[in-house]
PDB file of C-alpha atoms in Angstrom:
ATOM      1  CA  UNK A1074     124.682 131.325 119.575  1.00  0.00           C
ATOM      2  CA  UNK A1075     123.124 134.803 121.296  1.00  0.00           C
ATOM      3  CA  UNK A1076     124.847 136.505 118.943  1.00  0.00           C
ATOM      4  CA  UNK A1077     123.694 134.938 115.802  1.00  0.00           C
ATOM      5  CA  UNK A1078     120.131 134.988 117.183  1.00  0.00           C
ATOM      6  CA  UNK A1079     119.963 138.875 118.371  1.00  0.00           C
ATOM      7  CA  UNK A1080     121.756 139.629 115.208  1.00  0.00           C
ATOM      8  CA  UNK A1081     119.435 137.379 113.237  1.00  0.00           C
ATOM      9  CA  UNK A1082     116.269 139.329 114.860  1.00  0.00           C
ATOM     10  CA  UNK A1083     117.554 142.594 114.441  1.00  0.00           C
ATOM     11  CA  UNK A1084     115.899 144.784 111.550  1.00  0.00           C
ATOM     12  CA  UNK A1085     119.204 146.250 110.566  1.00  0.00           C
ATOM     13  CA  UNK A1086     123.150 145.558 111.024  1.00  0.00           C
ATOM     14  CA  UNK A1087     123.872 146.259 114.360  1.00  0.00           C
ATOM     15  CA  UNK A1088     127.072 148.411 115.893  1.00  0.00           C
ATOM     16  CA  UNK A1089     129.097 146.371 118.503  1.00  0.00           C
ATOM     17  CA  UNK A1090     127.994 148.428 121.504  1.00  0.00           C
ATOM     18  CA  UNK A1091     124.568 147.649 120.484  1.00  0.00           C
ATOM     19  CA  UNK A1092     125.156 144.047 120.146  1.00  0.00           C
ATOM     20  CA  UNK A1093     126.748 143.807 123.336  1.00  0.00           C
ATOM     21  CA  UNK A1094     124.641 145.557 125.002  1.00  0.00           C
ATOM     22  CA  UNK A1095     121.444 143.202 123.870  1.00  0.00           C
ATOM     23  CA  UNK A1096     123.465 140.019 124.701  1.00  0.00           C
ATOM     24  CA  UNK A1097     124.749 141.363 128.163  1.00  0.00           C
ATOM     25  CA  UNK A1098     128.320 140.734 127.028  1.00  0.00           C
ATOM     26  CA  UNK A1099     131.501 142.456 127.712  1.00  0.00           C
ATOM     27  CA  UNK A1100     132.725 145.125 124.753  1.00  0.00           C
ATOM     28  CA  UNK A1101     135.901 143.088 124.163  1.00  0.00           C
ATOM     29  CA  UNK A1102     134.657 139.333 124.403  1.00  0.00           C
ATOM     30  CA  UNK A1103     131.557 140.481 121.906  1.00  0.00           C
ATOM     31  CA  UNK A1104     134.274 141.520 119.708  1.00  0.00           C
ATOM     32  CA  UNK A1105     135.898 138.397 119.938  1.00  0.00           C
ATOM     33  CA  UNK A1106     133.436 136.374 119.376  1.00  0.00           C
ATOM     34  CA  UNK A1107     132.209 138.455 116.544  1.00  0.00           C
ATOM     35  CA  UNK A1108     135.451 138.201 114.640  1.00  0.00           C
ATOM     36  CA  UNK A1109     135.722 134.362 115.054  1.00  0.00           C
ATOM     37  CA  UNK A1110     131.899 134.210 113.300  1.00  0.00           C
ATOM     38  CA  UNK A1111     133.173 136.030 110.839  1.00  0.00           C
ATOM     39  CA  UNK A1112     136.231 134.023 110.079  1.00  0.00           C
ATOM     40  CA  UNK A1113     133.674 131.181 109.698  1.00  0.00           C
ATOM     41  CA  UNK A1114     131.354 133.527 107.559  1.00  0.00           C
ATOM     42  CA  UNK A1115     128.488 133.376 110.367  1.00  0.00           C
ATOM     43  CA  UNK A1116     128.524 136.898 110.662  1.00  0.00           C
ATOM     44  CA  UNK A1117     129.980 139.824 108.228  1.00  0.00           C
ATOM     45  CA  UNK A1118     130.862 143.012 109.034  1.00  0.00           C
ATOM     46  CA  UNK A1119     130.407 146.245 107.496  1.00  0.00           C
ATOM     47  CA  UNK A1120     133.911 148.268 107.667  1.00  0.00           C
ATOM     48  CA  UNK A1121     132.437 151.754 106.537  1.00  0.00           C
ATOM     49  CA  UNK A1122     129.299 151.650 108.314  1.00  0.00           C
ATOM     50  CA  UNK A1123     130.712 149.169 111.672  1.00  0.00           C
ATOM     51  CA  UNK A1124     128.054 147.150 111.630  1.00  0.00           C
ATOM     52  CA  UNK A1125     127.613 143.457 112.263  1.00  0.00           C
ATOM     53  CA  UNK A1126     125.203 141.221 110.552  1.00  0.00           C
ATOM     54  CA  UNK A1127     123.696 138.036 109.702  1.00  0.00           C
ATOM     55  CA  UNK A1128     126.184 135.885 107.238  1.00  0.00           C
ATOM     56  CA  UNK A1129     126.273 133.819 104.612  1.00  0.00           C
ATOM     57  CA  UNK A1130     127.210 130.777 106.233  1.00  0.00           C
ATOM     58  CA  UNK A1131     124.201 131.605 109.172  1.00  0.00           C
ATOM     59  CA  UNK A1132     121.939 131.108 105.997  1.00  0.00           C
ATOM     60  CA  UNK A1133     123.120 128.093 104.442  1.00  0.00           C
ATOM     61  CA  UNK A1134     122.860 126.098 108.001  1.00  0.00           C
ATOM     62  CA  UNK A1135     119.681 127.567 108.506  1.00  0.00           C
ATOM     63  CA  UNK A1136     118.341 126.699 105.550  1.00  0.00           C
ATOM     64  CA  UNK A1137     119.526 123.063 105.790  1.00  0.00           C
ATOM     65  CA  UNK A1138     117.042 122.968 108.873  1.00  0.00           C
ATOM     66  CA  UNK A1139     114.127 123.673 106.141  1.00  0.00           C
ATOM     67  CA  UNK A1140     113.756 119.887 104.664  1.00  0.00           C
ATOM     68  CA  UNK A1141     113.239 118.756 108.252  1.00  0.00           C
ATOM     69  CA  UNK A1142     111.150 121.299 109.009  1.00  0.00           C
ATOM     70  CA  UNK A1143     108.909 120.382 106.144  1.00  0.00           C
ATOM     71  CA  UNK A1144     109.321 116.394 106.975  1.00  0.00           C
ATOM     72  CA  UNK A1145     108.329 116.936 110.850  1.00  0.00           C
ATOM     73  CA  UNK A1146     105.386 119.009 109.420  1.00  0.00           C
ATOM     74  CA  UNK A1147     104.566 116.103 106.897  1.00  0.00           C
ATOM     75  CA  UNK A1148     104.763 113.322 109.624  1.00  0.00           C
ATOM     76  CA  UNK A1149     103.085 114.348 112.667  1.00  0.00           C
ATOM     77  CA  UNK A1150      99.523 113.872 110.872  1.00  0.00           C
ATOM     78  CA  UNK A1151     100.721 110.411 109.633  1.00  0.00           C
ATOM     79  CA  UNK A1152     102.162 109.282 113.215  1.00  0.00           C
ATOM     80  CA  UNK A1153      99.145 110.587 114.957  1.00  0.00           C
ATOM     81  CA  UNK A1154      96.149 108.550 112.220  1.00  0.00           C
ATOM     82  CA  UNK A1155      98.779 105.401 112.304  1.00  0.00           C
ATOM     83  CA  UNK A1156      98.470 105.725 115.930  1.00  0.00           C
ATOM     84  CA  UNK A1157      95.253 105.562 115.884  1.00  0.00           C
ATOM     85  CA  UNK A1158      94.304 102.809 113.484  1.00  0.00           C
ATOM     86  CA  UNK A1159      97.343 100.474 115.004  1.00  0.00           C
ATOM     87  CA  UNK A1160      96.965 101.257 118.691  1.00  0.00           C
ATOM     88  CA  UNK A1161     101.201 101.513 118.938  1.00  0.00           C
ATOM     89  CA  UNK A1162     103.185 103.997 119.757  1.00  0.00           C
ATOM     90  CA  UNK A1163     104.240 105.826 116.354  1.00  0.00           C
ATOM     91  CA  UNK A1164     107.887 107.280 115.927  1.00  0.00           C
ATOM     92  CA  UNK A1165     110.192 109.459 113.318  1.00  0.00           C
ATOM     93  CA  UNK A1166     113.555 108.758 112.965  1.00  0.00           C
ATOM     94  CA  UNK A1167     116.781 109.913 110.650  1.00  0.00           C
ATOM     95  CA  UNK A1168     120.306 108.917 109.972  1.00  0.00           C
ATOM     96  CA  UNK A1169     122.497 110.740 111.587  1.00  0.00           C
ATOM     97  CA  UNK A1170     126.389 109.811 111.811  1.00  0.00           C
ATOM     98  CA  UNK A1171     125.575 106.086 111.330  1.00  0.00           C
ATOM     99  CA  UNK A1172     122.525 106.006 113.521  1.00  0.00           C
ATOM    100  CA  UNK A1173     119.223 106.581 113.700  1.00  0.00           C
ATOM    101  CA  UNK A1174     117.848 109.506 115.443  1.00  0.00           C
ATOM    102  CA  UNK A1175     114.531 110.036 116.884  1.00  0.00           C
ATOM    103  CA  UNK A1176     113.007 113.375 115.728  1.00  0.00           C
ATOM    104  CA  UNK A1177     109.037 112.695 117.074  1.00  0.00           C
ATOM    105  CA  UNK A1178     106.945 110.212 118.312  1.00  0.00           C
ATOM    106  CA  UNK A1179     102.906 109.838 119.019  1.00  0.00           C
ATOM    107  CA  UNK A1180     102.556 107.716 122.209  1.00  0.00           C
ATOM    108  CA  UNK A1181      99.489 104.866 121.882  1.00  0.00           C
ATOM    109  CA  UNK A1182      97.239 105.275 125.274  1.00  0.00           C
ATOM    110  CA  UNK A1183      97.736 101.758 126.423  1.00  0.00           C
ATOM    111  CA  UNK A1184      99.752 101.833 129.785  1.00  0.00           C
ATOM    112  CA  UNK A1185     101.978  98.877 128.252  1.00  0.00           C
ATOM    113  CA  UNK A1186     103.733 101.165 125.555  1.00  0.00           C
ATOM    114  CA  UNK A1187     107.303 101.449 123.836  1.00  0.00           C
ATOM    115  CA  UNK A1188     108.503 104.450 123.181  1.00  0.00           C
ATOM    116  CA  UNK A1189     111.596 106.418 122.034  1.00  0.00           C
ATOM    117  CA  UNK A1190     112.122 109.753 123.868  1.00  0.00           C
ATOM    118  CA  UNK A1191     113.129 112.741 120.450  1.00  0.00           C
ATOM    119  CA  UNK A1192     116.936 113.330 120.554  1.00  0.00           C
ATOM    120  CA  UNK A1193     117.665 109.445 121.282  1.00  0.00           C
ATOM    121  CA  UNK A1194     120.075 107.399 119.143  1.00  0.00           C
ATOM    122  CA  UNK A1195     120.042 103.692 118.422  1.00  0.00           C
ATOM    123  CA  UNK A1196     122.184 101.602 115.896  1.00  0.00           C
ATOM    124  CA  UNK A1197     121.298 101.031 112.217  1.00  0.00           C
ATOM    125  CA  UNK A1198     121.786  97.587 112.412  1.00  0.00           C
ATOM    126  CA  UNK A1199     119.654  95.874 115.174  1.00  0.00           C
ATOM    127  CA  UNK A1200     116.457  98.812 114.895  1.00  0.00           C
ATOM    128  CA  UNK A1201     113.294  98.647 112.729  1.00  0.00           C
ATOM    129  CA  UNK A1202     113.909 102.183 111.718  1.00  0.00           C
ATOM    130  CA  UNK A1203     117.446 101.297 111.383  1.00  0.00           C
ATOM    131  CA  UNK A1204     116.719  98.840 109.111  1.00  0.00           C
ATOM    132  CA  UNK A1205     114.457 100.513 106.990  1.00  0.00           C
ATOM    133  CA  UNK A1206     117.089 103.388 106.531  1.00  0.00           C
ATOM    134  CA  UNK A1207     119.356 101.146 105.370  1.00  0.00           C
ATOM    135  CA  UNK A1208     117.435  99.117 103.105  1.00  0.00           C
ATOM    136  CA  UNK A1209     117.324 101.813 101.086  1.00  0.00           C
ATOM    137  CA  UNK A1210     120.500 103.060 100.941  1.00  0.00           C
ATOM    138  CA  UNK A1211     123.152 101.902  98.062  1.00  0.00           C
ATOM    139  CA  UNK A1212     125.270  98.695  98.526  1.00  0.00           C
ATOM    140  CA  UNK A1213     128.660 100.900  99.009  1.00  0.00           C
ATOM    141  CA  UNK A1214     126.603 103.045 101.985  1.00  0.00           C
ATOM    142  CA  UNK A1215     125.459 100.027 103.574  1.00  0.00           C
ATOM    143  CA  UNK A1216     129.001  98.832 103.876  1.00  0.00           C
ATOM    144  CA  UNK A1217     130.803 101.817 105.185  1.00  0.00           C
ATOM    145  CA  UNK A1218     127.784 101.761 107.903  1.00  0.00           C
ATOM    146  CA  UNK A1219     128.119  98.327 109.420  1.00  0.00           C
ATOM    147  CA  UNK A1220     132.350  98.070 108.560  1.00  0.00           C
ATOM    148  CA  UNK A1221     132.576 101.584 111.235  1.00  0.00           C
ATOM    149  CA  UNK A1222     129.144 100.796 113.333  1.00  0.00           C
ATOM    150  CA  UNK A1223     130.197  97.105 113.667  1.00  0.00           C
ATOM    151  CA  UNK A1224     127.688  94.373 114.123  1.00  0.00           C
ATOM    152  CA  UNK A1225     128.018  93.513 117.762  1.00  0.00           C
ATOM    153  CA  UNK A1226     124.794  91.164 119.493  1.00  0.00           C
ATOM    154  CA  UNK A1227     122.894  92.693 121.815  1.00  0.00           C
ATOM    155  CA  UNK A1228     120.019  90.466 122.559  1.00  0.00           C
ATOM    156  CA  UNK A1229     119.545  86.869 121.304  1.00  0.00           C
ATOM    157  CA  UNK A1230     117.520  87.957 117.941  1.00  0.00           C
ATOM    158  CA  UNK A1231     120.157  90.419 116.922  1.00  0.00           C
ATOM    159  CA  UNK A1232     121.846  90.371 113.500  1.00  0.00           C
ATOM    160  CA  UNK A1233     125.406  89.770 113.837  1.00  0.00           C
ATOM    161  CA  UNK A1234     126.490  88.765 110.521  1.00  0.00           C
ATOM    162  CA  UNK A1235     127.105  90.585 107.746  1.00  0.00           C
ATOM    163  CA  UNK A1236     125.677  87.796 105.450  1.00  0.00           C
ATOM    164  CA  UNK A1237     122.738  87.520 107.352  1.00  0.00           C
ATOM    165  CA  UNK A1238     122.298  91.346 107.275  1.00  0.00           C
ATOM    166  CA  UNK A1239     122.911  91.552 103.523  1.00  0.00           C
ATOM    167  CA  UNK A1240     119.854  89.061 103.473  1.00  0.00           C
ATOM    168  CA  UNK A1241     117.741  90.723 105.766  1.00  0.00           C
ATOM    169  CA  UNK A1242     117.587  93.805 103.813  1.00  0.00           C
ATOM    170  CA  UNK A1243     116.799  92.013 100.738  1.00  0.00           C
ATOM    171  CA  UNK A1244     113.874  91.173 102.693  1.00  0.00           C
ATOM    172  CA  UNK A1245     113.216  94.432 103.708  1.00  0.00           C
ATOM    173  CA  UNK A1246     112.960  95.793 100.404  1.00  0.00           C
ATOM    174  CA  UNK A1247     110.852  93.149  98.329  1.00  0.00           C
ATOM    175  CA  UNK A1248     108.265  93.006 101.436  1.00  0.00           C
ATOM    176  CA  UNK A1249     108.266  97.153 101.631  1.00  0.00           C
ATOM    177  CA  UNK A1250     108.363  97.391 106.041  1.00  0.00           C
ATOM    178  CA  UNK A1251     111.451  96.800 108.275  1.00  0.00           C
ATOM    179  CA  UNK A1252     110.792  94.420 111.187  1.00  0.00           C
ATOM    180  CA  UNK A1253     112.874  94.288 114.317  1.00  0.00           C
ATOM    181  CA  UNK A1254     112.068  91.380 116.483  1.00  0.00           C
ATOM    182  CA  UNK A1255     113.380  92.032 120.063  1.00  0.00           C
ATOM    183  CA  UNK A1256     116.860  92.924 118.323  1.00  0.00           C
ATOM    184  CA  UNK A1257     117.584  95.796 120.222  1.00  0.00           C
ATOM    185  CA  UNK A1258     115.897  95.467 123.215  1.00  0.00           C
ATOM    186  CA  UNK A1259     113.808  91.891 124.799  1.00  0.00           C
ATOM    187  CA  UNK A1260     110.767  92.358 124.554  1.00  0.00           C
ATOM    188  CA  UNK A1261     109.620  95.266 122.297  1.00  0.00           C
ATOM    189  CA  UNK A1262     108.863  94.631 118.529  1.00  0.00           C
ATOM    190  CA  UNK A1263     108.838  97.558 115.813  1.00  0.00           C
ATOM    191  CA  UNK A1264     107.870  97.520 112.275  1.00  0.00           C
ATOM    192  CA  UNK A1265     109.202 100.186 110.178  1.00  0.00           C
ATOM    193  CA  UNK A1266     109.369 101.711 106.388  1.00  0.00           C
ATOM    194  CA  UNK A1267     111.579 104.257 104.958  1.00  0.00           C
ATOM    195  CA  UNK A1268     110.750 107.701 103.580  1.00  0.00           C
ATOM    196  CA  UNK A1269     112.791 108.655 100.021  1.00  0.00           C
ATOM    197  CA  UNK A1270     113.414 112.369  99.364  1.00  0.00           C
ATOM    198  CA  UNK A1271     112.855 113.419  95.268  1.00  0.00           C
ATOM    199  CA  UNK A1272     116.263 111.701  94.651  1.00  0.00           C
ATOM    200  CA  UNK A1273     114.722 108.459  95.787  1.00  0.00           C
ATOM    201  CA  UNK A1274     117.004 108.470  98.710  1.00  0.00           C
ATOM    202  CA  UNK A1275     116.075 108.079 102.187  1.00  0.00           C
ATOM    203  CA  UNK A1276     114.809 110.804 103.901  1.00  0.00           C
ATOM    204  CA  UNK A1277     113.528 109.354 107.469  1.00  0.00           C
ATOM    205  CA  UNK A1278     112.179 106.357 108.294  1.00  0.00           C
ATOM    206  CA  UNK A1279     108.527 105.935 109.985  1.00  0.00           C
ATOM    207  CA  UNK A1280     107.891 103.053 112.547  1.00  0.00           C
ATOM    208  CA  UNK A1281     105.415 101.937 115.325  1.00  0.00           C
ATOM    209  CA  UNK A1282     106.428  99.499 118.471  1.00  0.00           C
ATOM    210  CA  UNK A1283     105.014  97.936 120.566  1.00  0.00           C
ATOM    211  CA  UNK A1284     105.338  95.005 123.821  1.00  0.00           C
ATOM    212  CA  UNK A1285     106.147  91.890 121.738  1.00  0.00           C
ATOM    213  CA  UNK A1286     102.918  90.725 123.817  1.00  0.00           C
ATOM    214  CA  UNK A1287     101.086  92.510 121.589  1.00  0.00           C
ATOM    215  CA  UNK A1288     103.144  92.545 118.305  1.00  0.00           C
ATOM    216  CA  UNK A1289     102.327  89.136 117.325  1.00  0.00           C
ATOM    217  CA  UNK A1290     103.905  87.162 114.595  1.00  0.00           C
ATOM    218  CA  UNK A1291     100.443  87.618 113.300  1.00  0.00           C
ATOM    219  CA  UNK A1292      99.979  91.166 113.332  1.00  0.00           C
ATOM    220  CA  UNK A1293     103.129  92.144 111.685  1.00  0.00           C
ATOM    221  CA  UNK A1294     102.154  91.703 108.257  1.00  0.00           C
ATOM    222  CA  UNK A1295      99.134  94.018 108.752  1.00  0.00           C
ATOM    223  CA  UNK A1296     100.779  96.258 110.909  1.00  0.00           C
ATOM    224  CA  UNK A1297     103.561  95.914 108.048  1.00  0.00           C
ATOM    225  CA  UNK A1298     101.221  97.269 105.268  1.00  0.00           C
ATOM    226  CA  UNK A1299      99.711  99.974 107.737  1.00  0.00           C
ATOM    227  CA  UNK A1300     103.603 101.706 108.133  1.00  0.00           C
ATOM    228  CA  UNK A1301     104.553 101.000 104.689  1.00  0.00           C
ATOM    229  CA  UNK A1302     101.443 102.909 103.549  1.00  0.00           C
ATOM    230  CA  UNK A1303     101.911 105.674 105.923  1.00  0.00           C
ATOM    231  CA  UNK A1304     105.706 106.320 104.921  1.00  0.00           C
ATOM    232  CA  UNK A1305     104.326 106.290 101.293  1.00  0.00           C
ATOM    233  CA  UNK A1306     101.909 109.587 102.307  1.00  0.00           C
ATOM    234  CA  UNK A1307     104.417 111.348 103.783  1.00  0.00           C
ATOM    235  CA  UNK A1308     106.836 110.328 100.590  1.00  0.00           C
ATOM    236  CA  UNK A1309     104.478 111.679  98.465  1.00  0.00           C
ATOM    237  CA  UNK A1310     103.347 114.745 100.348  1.00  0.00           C
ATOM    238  CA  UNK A1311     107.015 115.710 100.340  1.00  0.00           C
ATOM    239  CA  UNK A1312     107.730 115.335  96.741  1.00  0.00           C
ATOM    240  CA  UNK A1313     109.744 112.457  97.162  1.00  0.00           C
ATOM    241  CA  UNK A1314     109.762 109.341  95.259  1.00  0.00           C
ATOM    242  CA  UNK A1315     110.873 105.607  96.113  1.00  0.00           C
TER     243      UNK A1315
END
């Protein structure tokens, strides 16, 4: 990784003394290194002028990073006003290997708060994000997801059935927001709503949670409307389309 990034900061293809000697590596395991990069297309290497630099395959990773770039950058306005107006801790979260992934989160100032540190990982299956993600993903997706995740209960509310999944997610979709009532963890209610890309497939998925305390049964279809609206923004501000 210090190689890609000197040689990716670097104004010109660099020789391998000069590499190693910016990375504070040995001559011979800088060469190593290099030549298993290149193998991989990470780095190339000049034979006439013996020079290293920046592949093709550096690019095309790096420029996968872009569409999350642009979603965080989308978001954070939209988790910080739905913050605001619902007084709940706001979160982002992808799929990611048949989970959801928390990318960003805008914590509500009450001291009794929910929140999901960035970088954490919780199933599809019994999350509000979760849900949402899979709500709009195709029939054959949904199936591969719970047949490797499995549907195993965690806390009295969860969703162990496939059939009762399968139903849930019909739900989910005519009503527009994801709700997950103490399914992953007692206590702590989230309400949630996907974000589609320009294929109409989903991108992220936007939620806020909250002590059930304060989640009421009534609240949720207001708080409901409030995340389904905000996923919509950031949707649209991304191009993206339902």
């Amino acid at each position: 990784m210090t190689l890609l990034e000197a040689l990716a900061q670097a104004d010109a293809a660099l020789a391998l003394t000069d590499l190693a000697q910016r990375v504070g590596l040995p001559l011979p395991t800088t060469h190593r290194l290099l030549t298993t990069l290149e193998r991989r297309r990470f780095v190339q290497f000049d034979g006439e002028q013996g020079r290293w630099s920046i592949g093709v395959r550096a690019f095309i990773v790096g420029n996968a990073f872009l569409p999350r770039r642009n979603l965080m950058r989308a978001a954070m306005p939209v988790l910080r006003r739905l913050m605001e107006e619902s007084g709940e801790t706001t979160n982002l979260a992808v799929e990611s290997g048949g989970e959801a992934v928390f990318l960003a989160h805008v914590e509500c100032r009450d001291m009794m708060r929910a929140s999901s540190r960035p970088g954490s990982r919780v199933a599809l299956y019994c999350s509000g994000v979760g849900k949402a993600l899979l709500s709009a993903m195709s029939a054959e997706e949904v199936t591969r997801v719970l047949h490797e995740r499995g549907l195993n209960r965690i806390t009295p509310t969860t969703i162990d059935t496939p059939e009762k999944m399968a139903a849930e997610l019909e739900r989910i979709r005519r009503q527009g927001f994801a709700y997950d009532d103490q399914e992953h963890a007692k206590g702590v209610r989230c309400v949630a709503a996907p974000v589609f890309d320009d294929a109409g497939r989903p991108l992220a998925a936007i939620s806020l949670s909250g002590p059930s305390a304060r989640i009421t049964d009534e609240r949720v279809p207001v708080l409901g409307q409030q995340v389904a609206l905000a996923a919509r923004h950031v949707t649209g501000d991304l191009g993206g389309q339902p």
